[in-house]
Amino acid sequence: MLGIRGLLGAVADTMTCPLRPDDYWAIINPLWSRRELSGRVAKIIPETSDTSTVVVRPGRGWRGGLAGQHVSVGVSIECVWHRRTFSLSSPPGRPDGLIALTVKARPDGLVSRHIVHGLRPGQILRLGHPSGRFVLPDAPPARLLFVTAGSGITPVMSMLRHLAEGGAMPDVFLAHSARNASEVIFGAELRRMAARFPTMSLYEHHTRPTDGRPVARLTMAGLSAICTDLPERLAWVCGPRGMIDDAESYWRESGIGDRLVTERFHPVTFPGGQGGRVRFARSSRETTVSGDTSLLIAGEDAGVIMPSGCRMGVCHSCLAPLVRGQVRNLRTGEEHGIPGDLIPTCVSAPARDVDIDL
Ligand code: FES
C-alpha cells in the first residue's frame, strides 16, 4: 500500500497524466494492477560510478524466471512511459520475493541514465516477464566458462549467485573485461566468491589500468592461452558486439560452435533506410524517427504500450499488424509492406511513413 507521501504523489500524477479505469487500483496499490504487471523499487544499490542495481518488489502476476534472463522495464519520465530491457542480476526465487536488475547508464541512454541517477525507492516500474535463452541447462555441466565485459556480467552474476546457492560451485572459469578494477561491476562480490570457492577461477582483464598503461582488448585467442581447457567447457559470452563476434568466430572455426551461448544487447542491424512518420492508429499517437530506429523504440518513446519480449527478433512477442506504408527489416535491409502483414516491431524500422495497428 502507498504511504501518505506516495498517495499524494499518485494523486498529483492524476492531475498531469491521463488515467484509465484500472489506474485507480494502481493509485491504491500499483502492484494490484490487473492491466499491467508492475513493481515497486525497494532499494537502489550503487555498483560503480555509472551502474546501479535496482531492487524491485514485483506485483501481482509475476511469474519468476531463470538465471540469466532479461526483463522489459517501463519507467515514467515526465509522464511518458519508456520501455527498455535489462538483465536480472538476482538469482531466481529469492526468499524475500525481490528481484534485482542491474543497469549501466549509457551516455546517450535516456532511460538508463534516469534509472541510475533519477530513480528513487518507492517509485513504480512496469515489468514484463523474464525471457531469453541465455540460461543454464537444467543440470549445469561439469565445467563452465563465462566471458563477459562491462555490464555483460549482469546475467552471468544471476547465474553465479544461483550456482552458489547450494554452498558449492561447479568448475567455473570467469573471464571479465573492464577498464580497471574499480569499474568491475560486482567486483568485490566476484572476488569474494572466487576466494570462497576453490572451483571458481576469476580472470580480470583491465584495459585502462590505473598506471595508465594501455592494454589490448580481451580476445578469444588470447583467452585460450589463459583458460587452457577452453574447448572442453560449455561457454556463455555476454558483452559488446566486437566480443560476441570474436567469440562466435572463434568457437565456430574451432568446430565447437555448439558449446557456445551468446547474449547480444542489440540485434545485428543492416545500416541504411530513410525513416519517416510512424502513426500508431489505435493509440492515436505519432512520431517521426530515423531509418535505424525500431518501431518498438519509436512507440515506447511516444508513450504507446508496445508488446515486447526478447527485443532481438527471436520471440515474436512484438508482432503488430501493418496498416499501411513500408517497413525495413533492420537485420536484412529488406523493405516490405503489405497491409495486414505482422511486423516484428523490435527489428523493423519505417522505410517511409507507416501506420501500425497498435
Ligand atoms: S520482442 Fe521478441 S521478436 Fe520482437
PDB file of C-alpha atoms and ligand atoms in Angstrom, residues 308-311 313-318 346, ligand 1:
ATOM      1  CA  SER A 308       7.740  -6.958 -26.447  1.00  0.00           C
ATOM      2  CA  GLY A 309       9.921  -9.757 -25.195  1.00  0.00           C
ATOM      3  CA  CYS A 310      13.426 -10.510 -26.416  1.00  0.00           C
ATOM      4  CA  ARG A 311      13.768  -7.278 -28.440  1.00  0.00           C
ATOM      5  CA  GLY A 313      13.685 -10.590 -33.372  1.00  0.00           C
ATOM      6  CA  VAL A 314      13.517 -14.021 -31.784  1.00  0.00           C
ATOM      7  CA  CYS A 315      10.383 -14.439 -29.669  1.00  0.00           C
ATOM      8  CA  HIS A 316       7.644 -12.859 -31.858  1.00  0.00           C
ATOM      9  CA  SER A 317       6.110 -11.129 -28.806  1.00  0.00           C
ATOM     10  CA  CYS A 318       6.199  -7.765 -30.528  1.00  0.00           C
ATOM     11  CA  CYS A 346      11.738  -4.708 -32.445  1.00  0.00           C
TER      12      CYS A 346
HETATM   13  S1  FES B   1      10.414  -8.672 -28.962  1.00  0.00           S
HETATM   14 FE1  FES B   1      10.967 -10.717 -29.457  1.00  0.00          FE
HETATM   15  S2  FES B   1      10.757 -10.727 -31.629  1.00  0.00           S
HETATM   16 FE2  FES B   1      10.423  -8.662 -31.110  1.00  0.00          FE
END
